[in-house]
PDB file of C-alpha atoms in Angstrom:
ATOM      1  CA  MET A   1       0.000   0.000   0.000  1.00 44.00           C
ATOM      2  CA  THR A   2       1.339   3.447  -0.924  1.00 44.00           C
ATOM      3  CA  SER A   3      -0.040   6.806   0.123  1.00 48.00           C
ATOM      4  CA  ALA A   4       0.175   9.950  -1.995  1.00 50.00           C
ATOM      5  CA  PRO A   5       3.179  12.234  -1.501  1.00 62.00           C
ATOM      6  CA  HIS A   6       2.629  14.770   1.246  1.00 80.00           C
ATOM      7  CA  GLN A   7       3.604  18.396   0.878  1.00 89.00           C
ATOM      8  CA  SER A   8       3.382  21.478   3.049  1.00 94.00           C
ATOM      9  CA  HIS A   9       3.419  25.034   1.735  1.00 97.00           C
ATOM     10  CA  LEU A  10       4.830  27.634   4.131  1.00 97.00           C
ATOM     11  CA  LEU A  11       5.159  31.384   3.781  1.00 98.00           C
ATOM     12  CA  ILE A  12       7.443  33.160   6.246  1.00 98.00           C
ATOM     13  CA  ILE A  13       6.680  36.899   6.404  1.00 98.00           C
ATOM     14  CA  GLU A  14       9.109  39.479   7.786  1.00 97.00           C
ATOM     15  CA  ASP A  15       7.828  43.051   8.171  1.00 96.00           C
ATOM     16  CA  ASP A  16       7.577  45.879  10.715  1.00 94.00           C
ATOM     17  CA  LYS A  17       5.636  43.536  13.040  1.00 94.00           C
ATOM     18  CA  GLY A  18       8.376  40.885  13.041  1.00 96.00           C
ATOM     19  CA  ARG A  19       8.435  37.361  11.642  1.00 97.00           C
ATOM     20  CA  ARG A  20       5.344  35.197  11.144  1.00 97.00           C
ATOM     21  CA  GLU A  21       4.750  31.801   9.570  1.00 97.00           C
ATOM     22  CA  TYR A  22       1.687  30.867   7.512  1.00 97.00           C
ATOM     23  CA  THR A  23       0.801  27.338   6.432  1.00 96.00           C
ATOM     24  CA  LEU A  24      -0.880  27.619   3.036  1.00 97.00           C
ATOM     25  CA  ASP A  25      -3.745  25.289   2.159  1.00 94.00           C
ATOM     26  CA  SER A  26      -6.610  27.527   0.960  1.00 97.00           C
ATOM     27  CA  PRO A  27      -7.382  28.162  -2.736  1.00 97.00           C
ATOM     28  CA  VAL A  28      -6.763  31.952  -2.585  1.00 98.00           C
ATOM     29  CA  TYR A  29      -4.962  34.354  -0.227  1.00 98.00           C
ATOM     30  CA  SER A  30      -4.988  38.143  -0.382  1.00 98.00           C
ATOM     31  CA  ILE A  31      -1.758  39.765   0.805  1.00 98.00           C
ATOM     32  CA  GLY A  32      -1.449  43.419   1.780  1.00 97.00           C
ATOM     33  CA  ARG A  33      -1.778  46.199   4.302  1.00 96.00           C
ATOM     34  CA  ASP A  34      -5.596  46.083   4.431  1.00 96.00           C
ATOM     35  CA  PRO A  35      -6.823  44.500   7.701  1.00 97.00           C
ATOM     36  CA  LYS A  36      -9.237  42.404   5.597  1.00 97.00           C
ATOM     37  CA  CYS A  37      -6.340  40.647   3.815  1.00 97.00           C
ATOM     38  CA  ASP A  38      -5.792  36.974   4.591  1.00 98.00           C
ATOM     39  CA  ILE A  39      -2.072  37.651   5.096  1.00 98.00           C
ATOM     40  CA  ARG A  40      -1.567  41.132   6.496  1.00 97.00           C
ATOM     41  CA  LEU A  41       1.692  42.991   5.912  1.00 97.00           C
ATOM     42  CA  VAL A  42       2.597  45.728   8.383  1.00 96.00           C
ATOM     43  CA  SER A  43       4.423  48.512   6.537  1.00 95.00           C
ATOM     44  CA  GLN A  44       3.580  51.903   5.071  1.00 94.00           C
ATOM     45  CA  PHE A  45       5.399  50.855   1.860  1.00 93.00           C
ATOM     46  CA  VAL A  46       2.975  48.027   1.072  1.00 96.00           C
ATOM     47  CA  SER A  47      -0.242  48.451  -0.944  1.00 96.00           C
ATOM     48  CA  ARG A  48      -3.591  47.665   0.636  1.00 96.00           C
ATOM     49  CA  ARG A  49      -3.998  44.737  -1.786  1.00 97.00           C
ATOM     50  CA  HIS A  50      -0.384  44.114  -2.714  1.00 98.00           C
ATOM     51  CA  ALA A  51      -0.545  40.549  -4.049  1.00 98.00           C
ATOM     52  CA  THR A  52      -2.676  37.442  -4.356  1.00 98.00           C
ATOM     53  CA  LEU A  53      -1.717  33.790  -3.948  1.00 98.00           C
ATOM     54  CA  VAL A  54      -3.679  31.329  -6.070  1.00 98.00           C
ATOM     55  CA  GLN A  55      -3.594  27.556  -5.600  1.00 98.00           C
ATOM     56  CA  LEU A  56      -3.298  25.603  -8.870  1.00 97.00           C
ATOM     57  CA  PRO A  57      -3.285  21.816  -9.469  1.00 96.00           C
ATOM     58  CA  ASN A  58      -0.284  19.734 -10.546  1.00 92.00           C
ATOM     59  CA  GLU A  59      -0.715  16.666 -12.774  1.00 91.00           C
ATOM     60  CA  ASP A  60       0.084  14.307  -9.870  1.00 88.00           C
ATOM     61  CA  GLY A  61      -2.850  15.529  -7.769  1.00 88.00           C
ATOM     62  CA  SER A  62      -0.775  17.858  -5.591  1.00 91.00           C
ATOM     63  CA  PHE A  63      -0.905  21.635  -5.967  1.00 95.00           C
ATOM     64  CA  TYR A  64       1.322  24.697  -6.171  1.00 96.00           C
ATOM     65  CA  TYR A  65       0.866  28.419  -5.597  1.00 98.00           C
ATOM     66  CA  ARG A  66       1.141  31.287  -8.063  1.00 98.00           C
ATOM     67  CA  ILE A  67       1.705  34.777  -6.705  1.00 98.00           C
ATOM     68  CA  VAL A  68       0.147  37.624  -8.708  1.00 98.00           C
ATOM     69  CA  ASP A  69       0.914  41.325  -8.274  1.00 98.00           C
ATOM     70  CA  GLY A  70      -2.161  43.189  -7.002  1.00 96.00           C
ATOM     71  CA  ASN A  71      -5.620  41.679  -6.937  1.00 92.00           C
ATOM     72  CA  LEU A  72      -7.265  39.170  -9.281  1.00 87.00           C
ATOM     73  CA  LYS A  73      -9.218  41.947 -11.034  1.00 90.00           C
ATOM     74  CA  GLY A  74      -6.014  43.227 -12.630  1.00 88.00           C
ATOM     75  CA  LYS A  75      -5.244  46.157 -10.337  1.00 94.00           C
ATOM     76  CA  ALA A  76      -1.483  46.055  -9.684  1.00 94.00           C
ATOM     77  CA  SER A  77       0.215  47.207  -6.486  1.00 95.00           C
ATOM     78  CA  ALA A  78       2.067  50.531  -6.336  1.00 92.00           C
ATOM     79  CA  ASN A  79       5.528  49.006  -5.771  1.00 90.00           C
ATOM     80  CA  GLY A  80       5.126  45.666  -7.516  1.00 95.00           C
ATOM     81  CA  LEU A  81       6.785  42.382  -6.586  1.00 97.00           C
ATOM     82  CA  LEU A  82      10.462  41.562  -6.642  1.00 97.00           C
ATOM     83  CA  ILE A  83      10.835  37.781  -6.762  1.00 98.00           C
ATOM     84  CA  ASN A  84      14.356  36.382  -6.473  1.00 98.00           C
ATOM     85  CA  GLY A  85      15.682  39.777  -7.562  1.00 96.00           C
ATOM     86  CA  ARG A  86      13.418  40.147 -10.633  1.00 97.00           C
ATOM     87  CA  LYS A  87      10.374  42.396 -10.945  1.00 97.00           C
ATOM     88  CA  LEU A  88       7.496  40.128 -12.008  1.00 97.00           C
ATOM     89  CA  GLN A  89       3.734  40.443 -12.478  1.00 96.00           C
ATOM     90  CA  ALA A  90       3.158  36.761 -11.650  1.00 97.00           C
ATOM     91  CA  HIS A  91       5.298  33.790 -10.657  1.00 98.00           C
ATOM     92  CA  ASP A  92       4.740  30.103  -9.907  1.00 98.00           C
ATOM     93  CA  LEU A  93       6.347  29.735  -6.501  1.00 98.00           C
ATOM     94  CA  GLN A  94       9.159  27.265  -5.959  1.00 97.00           C
ATOM     95  CA  ASP A  95      10.903  26.207  -2.777  1.00 97.00           C
ATOM     96  CA  GLN A  96      12.868  29.040  -1.141  1.00 97.00           C
ATOM     97  CA  ASP A  97      11.630  31.809  -3.462  1.00 98.00           C
ATOM     98  CA  ARG A  98      12.200  35.247  -1.899  1.00 98.00           C
ATOM     99  CA  ILE A  99       9.445  37.823  -2.443  1.00 98.00           C
ATOM    100  CA  ILE A 100      10.142  41.505  -1.714  1.00 98.00           C
ATOM    101  CA  PHE A 101       7.012  43.626  -1.207  1.00 97.00           C
ATOM    102  CA  GLY A 102       8.840  46.799  -0.171  1.00 95.00           C
ATOM    103  CA  PRO A 103      11.652  48.069   2.057  1.00 94.00           C
ATOM    104  CA  GLN A 104      12.104  45.626   4.959  1.00 94.00           C
ATOM    105  CA  VAL A 105       9.023  43.642   3.930  1.00 97.00           C
ATOM    106  CA  GLN A 106       9.691  40.227   2.480  1.00 98.00           C
ATOM    107  CA  ALA A 107       8.479  36.652   2.403  1.00 98.00           C
ATOM    108  CA  ILE A 108      10.182  33.340   1.798  1.00 98.00           C
ATOM    109  CA  TYR A 109       8.158  30.471   0.388  1.00 98.00           C
ATOM    110  CA  TYR A 110       8.967  26.894   1.393  1.00 97.00           C
ATOM    111  CA  LEU A 111       7.630  23.746  -0.220  1.00 95.00           C
ATOM    112  CA  LEU A 112       8.287  20.828   2.096  1.00 92.00           C
ATOM    113  CA  LYS A 113       7.863  17.453   0.413  1.00 85.00           C
ATOM    114  CA  ARG A 114       7.763  14.022   1.967  1.00 76.00           C
ATOM    115  CA  ASP A 115       7.918  11.102  -0.439  1.00 66.00           C
ATOM    116  CA  ALA A 116       5.180   8.538  -0.594  1.00 56.00           C
ATOM    117  CA  ILE A 117       5.175   6.224   2.381  1.00 54.00           C
ATOM    118  CA  THR A 118       4.883   2.519   1.751  1.00 56.00           C
ATOM    119  CA  THR A 119       3.082   0.718   4.527  1.00 58.00           C
ATOM    120  CA  VAL A 120       3.938  -2.897   5.286  1.00 57.00           C
ATOM    121  CA  PRO A 121       1.521  -5.439   6.729  1.00 60.00           C
ATOM    122  CA  PRO A 122       2.353  -5.756  10.440  1.00 59.00           C
ATOM    123  CA  ASP A 123       3.613  -9.378  10.420  1.00 57.00           C
ATOM    124  CA  GLU A 124       5.786  -9.225   7.306  1.00 57.00           C
ATOM    125  CA  TYR A 125       8.884  -8.316   9.304  1.00 57.00           C
ATOM    126  CA  ASP A 126       9.220  -9.833  12.744  1.00 59.00           C
ATOM    127  CA  ILE A 127      11.656  -7.875  14.853  1.00 62.00           C
ATOM    128  CA  THR A 128      12.943  -9.726  17.887  1.00 62.00           C
ATOM    129  CA  LEU A 129      15.141  -7.821  20.279  1.00 65.00           C
ATOM    130  CA  ILE A 130      17.836  -9.842  22.017  1.00 65.00           C
ATOM    131  CA  SER A 131      19.493  -8.748  25.209  1.00 67.00           C
ATOM    132  CA  PRO A 132      23.311  -9.058  25.164  1.00 67.00           C
ATOM    133  CA  ASN A 133      22.958 -11.332  28.243  1.00 69.00           C
ATOM    134  CA  MET A 134      21.007 -13.827  26.118  1.00 63.00           C
ATOM    135  CA  ALA A 135      23.699 -14.172  23.455  1.00 60.00           C
ATOM    136  CA  GLU A 136      25.659 -17.420  23.402  1.00 63.00           C
ATOM    137  CA  ALA A 137      29.422 -17.458  23.700  1.00 60.00           C
ATOM    138  CA  PRO A 138      31.220 -18.132  20.407  1.00 59.00           C
ATOM    139  CA  GLU A 139      32.228 -21.764  19.791  1.00 60.00           C
ATOM    140  CA  GLY A 140      35.428 -22.717  21.546  1.00 57.00           C
ATOM    141  CA  GLU A 141      34.987 -20.057  24.188  1.00 56.00           C
ATOM    142  CA  GLU A 142      32.981 -21.458  27.004  1.00 55.00           C
ATOM    143  CA  GLU A 143      31.787 -19.110  29.663  1.00 51.00           C
ATOM    144  CA  ASP A 144      32.940 -19.753  33.193  1.00 52.00           C
ATOM    145  CA  SER A 145      29.665 -20.085  35.044  1.00 50.00           C
ATOM    146  CA  SER A 146      31.386 -19.619  38.383  1.00 50.00           C
ATOM    147  CA  SER A 147      32.686 -16.167  37.573  1.00 49.00           C
ATOM    148  CA  SER A 148      30.585 -13.163  38.305  1.00 50.00           C
ATOM    149  CA  PRO A 149      29.989 -10.384  35.768  1.00 52.00           C
ATOM    150  CA  SER A 150      33.187  -8.643  34.773  1.00 52.00           C
ATOM    151  CA  ARG A 151      34.574  -6.146  37.237  1.00 52.00           C
ATOM    152  CA  PRO A 152      37.347  -3.632  36.779  1.00 52.00           C
ATOM    153  CA  THR A 153      40.732  -5.127  37.698  1.00 57.00           C
ATOM    154  CA  ARG A 154      42.178  -1.741  38.559  1.00 59.00           C
ATOM    155  CA  PRO A 155      40.888   0.347  41.426  1.00 57.00           C
ATOM    156  CA  ALA A 156      38.884   3.374  40.396  1.00 56.00           C
ATOM    157  CA  PRO A 157      40.746   6.722  40.528  1.00 59.00           C
ATOM    158  CA  GLY A 158      41.057   7.979  44.081  1.00 60.00           C
ATOM    159  CA  GLN A 159      40.589   4.488  45.578  1.00 57.00           C
ATOM    160  CA  GLY A 160      43.858   3.038  46.791  1.00 56.00           C
TER     161      GLY A 160
END
């Protein structure tokens, strides 16, 4: 049995309020200074509706996010988006993309993937733990049953 690959989408925001982490799983996120935005940026240099994140499907059933400058009606932000050092209107986000919204306002996108997990029926592999005391002595080396467990032959430091 194999389960589908698992992925987590994270957006780490750094602005005048500090650093915050958002786990992305909704179809659309509004990003900006407006208190009604899903992801609020705290800075006077950010537009009220600075950008929009849109979830889009991959062929394998997973999804990715596209960031679009401004809102989905076509109104762009005043300062635009700088993604990995390039001014872009839209960009399909990839792991560790850096998005600059304005001076001292940025985000880093992380796509964390975990490969498919194969589950094994419980009895297919029997794991038996053996204590070292249960192990037999190698052939030709018989244990002296009269001797007690090994003890140091030298006195411990500070004792005699």
